[in-house]
Amino acid sequence: MVERQSYKSLPKEVGPYVHGVKHNGTLYISGLTAYGTDAQSKTLNEQSLEVLSQINRILVQKKCPKENLVKMTIFVRDICQVSDIREHLFDFYRGHYPASSLVEVSNLFHPDLHIEIEAIVALP
């Protein structure tokens, strides 16, 4: 069974998607951004903290440890600024590193945005 899930603790979706889809014990988290938050017009550093916080809120609501993160895909507008977020990622993962991809993109859906992160989580 496929369950589509939206979370009230996250900014409302602005398009034809949901925050996550659960299927066979796996949660697929849509690309999350700082859009609609206080961090929207701030730096990559601040936006990355906001997006990781959103992912954490989902994990907490699902009673799922970060160790269950299977895959993270990170999209950034400027790959040269990756050092700005590296420490946040180390702190977030706490040694339980998922498979990961980092992709530079020319734009995200709003000009203020610097980062978007999607994730796949194995649910307990």
Short mmCIF file of N, CA, C and O in Angstrom, two decimals, residues 6-71:
data_model
loop_
_atom_site.label_atom_id
_atom_site.label_comp_id
_atom_site.label_asym_id
_atom_site.label_seq_id
_atom_site.Cartn_x
_atom_site.Cartn_y
_atom_site.Cartn_z
N SER A 6 1.68 14.38 4.36
CA SER A 6 2.07 15.77 4.52
C SER A 6 2.22 16.01 6.02
O SER A 6 1.55 15.37 6.83
N TYR A 7 3.09 16.93 6.37
CA TYR A 7 3.39 17.18 7.78
C TYR A 7 3.10 18.64 8.12
O TYR A 7 3.63 19.55 7.48
N LYS A 8 2.26 18.83 9.11
CA LYS A 8 1.88 20.19 9.52
C LYS A 8 3.06 20.96 10.09
O LYS A 8 3.05 22.18 10.12
N SER A 9 4.09 20.25 10.56
CA SER A 9 5.26 20.92 11.13
C SER A 9 6.20 21.47 10.06
O SER A 9 7.18 22.13 10.37
N LEU A 10 5.89 21.20 8.78
CA LEU A 10 6.71 21.69 7.66
C LEU A 10 5.94 22.75 6.89
O LEU A 10 4.71 22.81 6.96
N PRO A 11 6.66 23.57 6.12
CA PRO A 11 5.95 24.54 5.28
C PRO A 11 5.01 23.81 4.33
O PRO A 11 5.31 22.70 3.86
N LYS A 12 3.88 24.41 4.05
CA LYS A 12 2.89 23.81 3.15
C LYS A 12 3.49 23.61 1.76
O LYS A 12 4.24 24.45 1.27
N GLU A 13 3.16 22.49 1.15
CA GLU A 13 3.62 22.22 -0.21
C GLU A 13 3.08 23.29 -1.15
O GLU A 13 1.97 23.76 -0.99
N VAL A 14 3.87 23.67 -2.14
CA VAL A 14 3.47 24.72 -3.07
C VAL A 14 3.25 24.18 -4.48
O VAL A 14 3.13 24.94 -5.42
N GLY A 15 3.18 22.90 -4.61
CA GLY A 15 2.98 22.29 -5.92
C GLY A 15 2.25 20.98 -5.80
O GLY A 15 1.76 20.62 -4.72
N PRO A 16 2.19 20.24 -6.87
CA PRO A 16 1.46 18.98 -6.89
C PRO A 16 2.29 17.82 -6.35
O PRO A 16 2.71 16.92 -7.08
N TYR A 17 2.58 17.86 -5.06
CA TYR A 17 3.36 16.81 -4.41
C TYR A 17 3.01 16.77 -2.93
O TYR A 17 2.33 17.65 -2.42
N VAL A 18 3.49 15.76 -2.23
CA VAL A 18 3.37 15.65 -0.79
C VAL A 18 4.78 15.62 -0.21
O VAL A 18 5.75 15.39 -0.93
N HIS A 19 4.89 15.83 1.10
CA HIS A 19 6.21 15.82 1.74
C HIS A 19 6.87 14.43 1.65
O HIS A 19 8.09 14.35 1.55
N GLY A 20 6.07 13.39 1.72
CA GLY A 20 6.65 12.06 1.69
C GLY A 20 5.66 11.01 1.22
O GLY A 20 4.45 11.21 1.30
N VAL A 21 6.21 9.90 0.77
CA VAL A 21 5.39 8.76 0.37
C VAL A 21 5.97 7.52 1.05
O VAL A 21 7.17 7.24 0.93
N LYS A 22 5.10 6.81 1.77
CA LYS A 22 5.51 5.59 2.45
C LYS A 22 5.07 4.40 1.61
O LYS A 22 3.93 4.34 1.15
N HIS A 23 6.00 3.45 1.43
CA HIS A 23 5.68 2.22 0.68
C HIS A 23 6.57 1.10 1.19
O HIS A 23 7.80 1.24 1.22
N ASN A 24 5.96 -0.01 1.59
CA ASN A 24 6.70 -1.20 2.02
C ASN A 24 7.81 -0.90 3.04
O ASN A 24 8.94 -1.34 2.87
N GLY A 25 7.51 -0.12 4.05
CA GLY A 25 8.49 0.14 5.10
C GLY A 25 9.56 1.15 4.74
O GLY A 25 10.55 1.30 5.46
N THR A 26 9.38 1.82 3.63
CA THR A 26 10.33 2.85 3.20
C THR A 26 9.60 4.17 3.06
O THR A 26 8.49 4.22 2.52
N LEU A 27 10.23 5.23 3.54
CA LEU A 27 9.68 6.58 3.39
C LEU A 27 10.55 7.34 2.40
O LEU A 27 11.77 7.44 2.58
N TYR A 28 9.92 7.84 1.36
CA TYR A 28 10.59 8.66 0.35
C TYR A 28 10.21 10.11 0.64
O TYR A 28 9.05 10.49 0.51
N ILE A 29 11.20 10.90 1.06
CA ILE A 29 10.94 12.30 1.41
C ILE A 29 11.22 13.17 0.19
O ILE A 29 12.29 13.10 -0.41
N SER A 30 10.23 13.96 -0.18
CA SER A 30 10.36 14.88 -1.32
C SER A 30 11.49 15.87 -1.09
O SER A 30 11.91 16.10 0.05
N GLY A 31 11.94 16.48 -2.16
CA GLY A 31 12.94 17.54 -2.04
C GLY A 31 12.41 18.66 -1.16
O GLY A 31 11.37 19.24 -1.46
N LEU A 32 13.09 18.93 -0.07
CA LEU A 32 12.68 19.98 0.86
C LEU A 32 13.61 21.17 0.72
O LEU A 32 14.81 21.02 0.47
N THR A 33 13.03 22.36 0.88
CA THR A 33 13.78 23.61 0.77
C THR A 33 13.43 24.52 1.94
O THR A 33 12.58 24.19 2.76
N ALA A 34 14.03 25.68 1.96
CA ALA A 34 13.73 26.69 2.97
C ALA A 34 12.59 27.61 2.53
O ALA A 34 12.27 28.57 3.22
N TYR A 35 11.96 27.30 1.41
CA TYR A 35 10.87 28.14 0.90
C TYR A 35 9.76 28.25 1.95
O TYR A 35 9.33 27.26 2.53
N GLY A 36 9.30 29.47 2.20
CA GLY A 36 8.23 29.70 3.16
C GLY A 36 8.67 29.72 4.61
O GLY A 36 7.84 29.74 5.51
N THR A 37 9.99 29.72 4.84
CA THR A 37 10.52 29.78 6.21
C THR A 37 11.31 31.07 6.39
O THR A 37 11.58 31.79 5.42
N ASP A 38 11.74 31.33 7.60
CA ASP A 38 12.56 32.50 7.87
C ASP A 38 13.90 32.44 7.16
O ASP A 38 14.55 33.46 6.94
N ALA A 39 14.34 31.25 6.80
CA ALA A 39 15.65 31.08 6.14
C ALA A 39 15.59 31.26 4.63
O ALA A 39 16.62 31.26 3.97
N GLN A 40 14.41 31.47 4.08
CA GLN A 40 14.26 31.51 2.62
C GLN A 40 15.21 32.47 1.94
O GLN A 40 15.81 32.14 0.92
N SER A 41 15.37 33.65 2.45
CA SER A 41 16.22 34.64 1.78
C SER A 41 17.61 34.73 2.40
O SER A 41 18.33 35.69 2.16
N LYS A 42 17.99 33.69 3.15
CA LYS A 42 19.29 33.71 3.82
C LYS A 42 20.31 32.89 3.04
O LYS A 42 20.09 32.49 1.91
N THR A 43 21.44 32.62 3.67
CA THR A 43 22.57 31.97 3.01
C THR A 43 22.36 30.46 2.87
O THR A 43 21.48 29.87 3.51
N LEU A 44 23.22 29.85 2.07
CA LEU A 44 23.22 28.40 1.94
C LEU A 44 23.37 27.74 3.30
O LEU A 44 22.68 26.76 3.62
N ASN A 45 24.25 28.25 4.11
CA ASN A 45 24.49 27.73 5.45
C ASN A 45 23.19 27.69 6.26
O ASN A 45 22.83 26.66 6.83
N GLU A 46 22.50 28.80 6.31
CA GLU A 46 21.26 28.89 7.10
C GLU A 46 20.14 28.05 6.48
O GLU A 46 19.37 27.41 7.21
N GLN A 47 20.07 28.03 5.17
CA GLN A 47 19.05 27.21 4.52
C GLN A 47 19.30 25.72 4.74
O GLN A 47 18.36 24.95 4.92
N SER A 48 20.56 25.32 4.74
CA SER A 48 20.86 23.90 4.97
C SER A 48 20.42 23.48 6.37
O SER A 48 19.87 22.38 6.55
N LEU A 49 20.64 24.33 7.36
CA LEU A 49 20.18 24.02 8.72
C LEU A 49 18.66 23.87 8.77
O LEU A 49 18.14 22.97 9.43
N GLU A 50 17.96 24.74 8.07
CA GLU A 50 16.50 24.67 8.03
C GLU A 50 16.03 23.36 7.39
O GLU A 50 15.15 22.68 7.92
N VAL A 51 16.61 22.98 6.26
CA VAL A 51 16.16 21.77 5.57
C VAL A 51 16.49 20.53 6.39
O VAL A 51 15.66 19.62 6.51
N LEU A 52 17.66 20.48 6.99
CA LEU A 52 18.00 19.34 7.84
C LEU A 52 17.06 19.27 9.06
O LEU A 52 16.68 18.19 9.50
N SER A 53 16.66 20.42 9.56
CA SER A 53 15.69 20.46 10.65
C SER A 53 14.34 19.90 10.20
O SER A 53 13.68 19.18 10.96
N GLN A 54 13.93 20.20 8.99
CA GLN A 54 12.67 19.66 8.47
C GLN A 54 12.74 18.14 8.37
O GLN A 54 11.80 17.43 8.76
N ILE A 55 13.86 17.63 7.87
CA ILE A 55 14.03 16.18 7.77
C ILE A 55 14.00 15.57 9.16
O ILE A 55 13.35 14.54 9.40
N ASN A 56 14.67 16.20 10.10
CA ASN A 56 14.67 15.70 11.48
C ASN A 56 13.27 15.67 12.06
O ASN A 56 12.90 14.73 12.77
N ARG A 57 12.46 16.71 11.80
CA ARG A 57 11.09 16.74 12.31
C ARG A 57 10.28 15.56 11.77
O ARG A 57 9.48 14.96 12.49
N ILE A 58 10.49 15.21 10.51
CA ILE A 58 9.81 14.05 9.94
C ILE A 58 10.26 12.78 10.66
O ILE A 58 9.45 11.94 11.05
N LEU A 59 11.57 12.63 10.84
CA LEU A 59 12.10 11.44 11.51
C LEU A 59 11.55 11.31 12.93
O LEU A 59 11.17 10.22 13.36
N VAL A 60 11.50 12.41 13.66
CA VAL A 60 10.98 12.40 15.02
C VAL A 60 9.51 11.98 15.00
O VAL A 60 9.07 11.14 15.80
N GLN A 61 8.74 12.57 14.10
CA GLN A 61 7.31 12.23 14.02
C GLN A 61 7.12 10.75 13.69
O GLN A 61 6.19 10.12 14.18
N LYS A 62 8.00 10.20 12.89
CA LYS A 62 7.92 8.78 12.51
C LYS A 62 8.59 7.87 13.54
O LYS A 62 8.61 6.66 13.35
N LYS A 63 9.15 8.48 14.61
CA LYS A 63 9.88 7.71 15.62
C LYS A 63 10.98 6.87 14.97
O LYS A 63 11.15 5.68 15.26
N CYS A 64 11.69 7.53 14.09
CA CYS A 64 12.71 6.86 13.28
C CYS A 64 14.08 7.50 13.54
O CYS A 64 14.23 8.71 13.39
N PRO A 65 15.07 6.71 13.93
CA PRO A 65 16.41 7.29 14.18
C PRO A 65 17.10 7.69 12.88
O PRO A 65 16.82 7.14 11.81
N LYS A 66 18.00 8.65 12.98
CA LYS A 66 18.76 9.09 11.81
C LYS A 66 19.58 7.96 11.19
O LYS A 66 19.90 8.00 10.02
N GLU A 67 19.89 6.95 12.01
CA GLU A 67 20.64 5.80 11.50
C GLU A 67 19.90 5.09 10.37
O GLU A 67 20.48 4.34 9.61
N ASN A 68 18.58 5.32 10.28
CA ASN A 68 17.77 4.67 9.25
C ASN A 68 17.74 5.43 7.93
O ASN A 68 17.07 5.01 7.00
N LEU A 69 18.46 6.56 7.87
CA LEU A 69 18.58 7.26 6.59
C LEU A 69 19.35 6.36 5.63
O LEU A 69 20.47 5.94 5.92
N VAL A 70 18.76 6.05 4.51
CA VAL A 70 19.37 5.17 3.53
C VAL A 70 20.10 5.98 2.46
O VAL A 70 21.22 5.66 2.08
N LYS A 71 19.46 7.07 2.00
CA LYS A 71 20.01 7.84 0.88
C LYS A 71 19.59 9.29 1.02
O LYS A 71 18.45 9.58 1.34
#
